[in-house]
Amino acid sequence: MQFHRSAHAGSLRPTAANKILDMGADPAIISLAAGNPAPEAYPIAAVQDITRRILEEEPLEALQYSVPQGDPSLRRAVTDWMRSRYGCGREFDDCVIVSGAQQGGDLTARILCDPGDIVLCEEPTFLGCLDAFRAAGARLRGVPMQEDGIDVDALEAALREGGPIRFLYTIPNFQNPTGITMSMEKRRRVYELAVQYDILILEDNPYGDLRFRGEALPPIKSLDETGHVIYMGSFSKILAPGVRTGYVLAHRDLIAQYTTLKSACDVHSNILAQKICYRFLTEQDMDAHLAGLAAVYRRKSTLMLDAFDRCFDSRVTRTEPDGGLFVWCTLPEGCDSQPFAASAAEAGVLVVPGAGFMTEPETISRSFRLNYSTPSDEAILRGMEILGRLTHSL
Amino acid sequence: MQFHRSAHAGSLRPTAANKILDMGADPAIISLAAGNPAPEAYPIAAVQDITRRILEEEPLEALQYSVPQGDPSLRRAVTDWMRSRYGCGREFDDCVIVSGAQQGGDLTARILCDPGDIVLCEEPTFLGCLDAFRAAGARLRGVPMQEDGIDVDALEAALREGGPIRFLYTIPNFQNPTGITMSMEKRRRVYELAVQYDILILEDNPYGDLRFRGEALPPIKSLDETGHVIYMGSFSKILAPGVRTGYVLAHRDLIAQYTTLKSACDVHSNILAQKICYRFLTEQDMDAHLAGLAAVYRRKSTLMLDAFDRCFDSRVTRTEPDGGLFVWCTLPEGCDSQPFAASAAEAGVLVVPGAGFMTEPETISRSFRLNYSTPSDEAILRGMEILGRLTHSL
C-alpha cells in the first residue's frame, strides 16, 4: 500500500523501546520494563462504588457529549487540589482536562512548535513525550541529567546558544526513566532561566504523589509569577491509567488554545472517567490513599534495590529513587545496554535499554530502566537474579 | 501572555458556529443547534448493567494501561460487525480504536497531510473535521453537494486540476449538516475516481445506523478492492458520545501508522469505555436496539419537518433526511443565514448558520442546520414556531 506520509506525524516509527514494551504482554516473560501502577495499588472498591452511583444519579450527564475544556466540577476540584496541596495556580491560570498527560504533551508541542522549532529535554527522558514532540516536527535538544536533576549550566548554555526554543520539558519528581528528583535550588534556577530567556517550561508531574522517602519539594509551577510554567498532572498513577485522565494548568491564554485544539482532536475526554476522577478526588481521604500507595512502592522498591545490591556486579551503578516507579542502572564503561537488554530478553527478563529515552534514539547508552511497580514480588526477585547473573558475565 | 503559536494547530480559532454551540448550555434557550443523540435514545439500563459486570469481573483490566491499537476483543467485534452488517473489510484491512471519529479525522490529516496539502471536502460538511484538517495545516477545497450527494463532475474537475490532494472527506449517509444521502451510483463513481486519481477516501459514517426511511445503501468501503478507502465508525450515535469511542477500518499499512501516532497522542482510548462498547455490541440485540433508535428519530424528524412545512415561509427550502439527526434549510436568494441565526438567538432559538460548515468560514451562506434529536418535542414545536415567524419577516 503506497500513500503519502506527512513528514513528521506520518513518519513516526515505533522505537526498539516500544517493541520491548509490547513484548511485556507475554505472560511467560518477566517484565521489568513496564510503567504501570502496582496491581495492588488500584482502588477497585472505590471505583466500583463511585461508578455505580454516577450511573444511577446522573446517567445522561455521564454519557452525553460534554465540553472540550473538561467537566467543570473536575476542573474546579483539580484547581483546588493544585492550590491547597502544591501552592500552584494564580489569578492568571486556568486548567483543561486532557486524555492523560501524554495528550498534554502532544497538544503542547502542536500549539507551540512549528516544524524545526526546538524543544529542550532532560536527557534521558520519558519516551512517550519525545515521540509526541517528534510528531509535531520539533527538533529535540537534550540537556544532561545529574544526580540532583537537570544540569543547569548545560541548560543555560543551550539557552544562550539560542534558536527557536519553544519550551523545556522536565519531570522534576522521580523522573522517568532515572528516578531522579530535581533539587529545590535547581527548580528555582530553571524557573529563573525560563523567565530570563523567555521560554516556557512544560513541567510533567505524574509521579509527584508517589513519594515514599524524604520531604516533598514544591513544583516549579508554584514559583511561577509570570505564566512561564505549564504544569501537567495525571490520575494515571494515583487512580488508574485506563481512565486516561490528566490535566494541564497554565496561563489562561494558553489554556484557551489547548481547549480549541482539544476540540478539534477528540471533542473532549471520556466524561464518565472525568466524573469518576472528580468523585474520587473529592470523596476519598486522599492523604490516606496516597500514604497507602507510598507504602506499596516503598516496599517494592526496597525489594528491587536490595536485590540489585545483592545480585548485580559491583561495576554496575544505580540511582536511589525517593518515589515513583523507576530505577536507572548504568553498565560499566564501554558497554551498550542494547545487546544487554537483548540477552536479558533471551533469558526471559525485559528491561528498557537507555537509547529509547534519548533525543537521538540511535545513541549508544550504557544505561537501562527497571520498573518495580508492575511485577510481583516473586517476579522482581527472580528477574533481578537473572539480570544479576548477566552483569557478572559482561 | 505572549507565546509563539504554531502556524496551524496553535492558530486555530473557535468559529461563530462553535460559539453558538456553546450557547446551547443555557437552559433558557431552545437549542436546535446541537448534534447530540436524543436523551431517550441512551440505553442507560444496559450501560449500568454492563459497567457493573465489567468492574466486578475484570476490574484490573478495565483500569490498567491497555494497547494503542485498542482492546483486541473490541477490535474483533467491530471487524465482525463491519463485515457481517456492511460487507466491509478485506484481507488487507485492519482496524484501530480511536477516541471518537473526531480523533479519526485528526489522525488521518496528521498522517497524510503536510502543511499546504489539499483535502477535498463535501461543501458544506461537518465543522469538527474541517477544524481537524485545518489544525494539520491542510488546505481545504470544497466540492458542492447535490440532492443525491457530492457533485461528482465537480469532484472530477478538482481531481483533474491536481495539486497535492491527499484525500476526499465524505459523509455518505444523512450527511452533517445537510441530511443528504449519496446515491449508490455516486458511491461507485466516487470510488472509481479515487482509484483513477490515486487519492484516498475518508468515509465518515457516524449516522449510517440511524436510517428511519428507505433502504440502506452499502458504504463506499464495501466496494474497496484496492485499499483506497479509510472508513470511520463511531459508538457516539448508537450508544453514547460520552464514551468517546470510534474506530477506523483501513489498509493495515495505514492502520499501523494510526497506531504509532495514536500512541504518541494519548497512549490509548479509555479502556473501560472500550469494554462497555464491546459488551454492548456483542450482548445486545443490535437490530432491535437500532430499530428503537430509528423509531425515535422518525418521530422527532417528522415533528420538525411537519412544523417546518406548517410554520416556515414557503420561500425557505429544506432537505428531506432519511435518517440521522439533521435537516438543512435554505433561505431565499439574497439572504444571509448569519444575521438570521443572530435574530433567532435573540428570540431564544439557536440554529447553526451555514458558514461554519464551509471550507472558507467567511463565506456567506443562505443555509442553516437544524437538529431534531436533542430538543424535546415541546422545544421542537416552540422553536420551529419562533423560527417560522422570523422567516415570514425576511
GROMACS .gro file of N, CA and C in nm, chain A residues 72 74 100 134 146 160 167 236 264 293 295 330:
model
   36
   72PRO      N    1  -1.676   2.083   3.437
   72PRO     CA    2  -1.647   2.199   3.524
   72PRO      C    3  -1.621   2.159   3.670
   74LEU      N    4  -1.484   1.877   3.782
   74LEU     CA    5  -1.350   1.822   3.792
   74LEU      C    6  -1.245   1.932   3.779
  100GLY      N    7  -0.503   1.207   2.966
  100GLY     CA    8  -0.372   1.167   3.017
  100GLY      C    9  -0.268   1.273   2.983
  134ARG      N   10   0.826   1.478   1.855
  134ARG     CA   11   0.871   1.445   1.719
  134ARG      C   12   0.755   1.453   1.620
  146GLN      N   13   2.177   1.520   3.603
  146GLN     CA   14   2.276   1.494   3.708
  146GLN      C   15   2.202   1.433   3.827
  160ARG      N   16   2.159   3.003   2.582
  160ARG     CA   17   2.244   3.109   2.528
  160ARG      C   18   2.272   3.087   2.380
  167PHE      N   19   1.010   2.541   2.435
  167PHE     CA   20   0.992   2.509   2.576
  167PHE      C   21   1.094   2.407   2.623
  236SER      N   22  -0.335   0.892   3.630
  236SER     CA   23  -0.290   0.758   3.591
  236SER      C   24  -0.222   0.683   3.704
  264ALA      N   25  -1.081   2.003   1.837
  264ALA     CA   26  -1.057   1.951   1.703
  264ALA      C   27  -0.993   1.812   1.706
  293LEU      N   28  -0.038   0.411   4.890
  293LEU     CA   29   0.042   0.390   4.769
  293LEU      C   30   0.191   0.397   4.802
  295ALA      N   31   0.337   0.325   5.071
  295ALA     CA   32   0.380   0.203   5.140
  295ALA      C   33   0.407   0.090   5.039
  330THR      N   34   2.329   0.167   3.529
  330THR     CA   35   2.430   0.200   3.429
  330THR      C   36   2.540   0.095   3.430
   0.00000   0.00000   0.00000
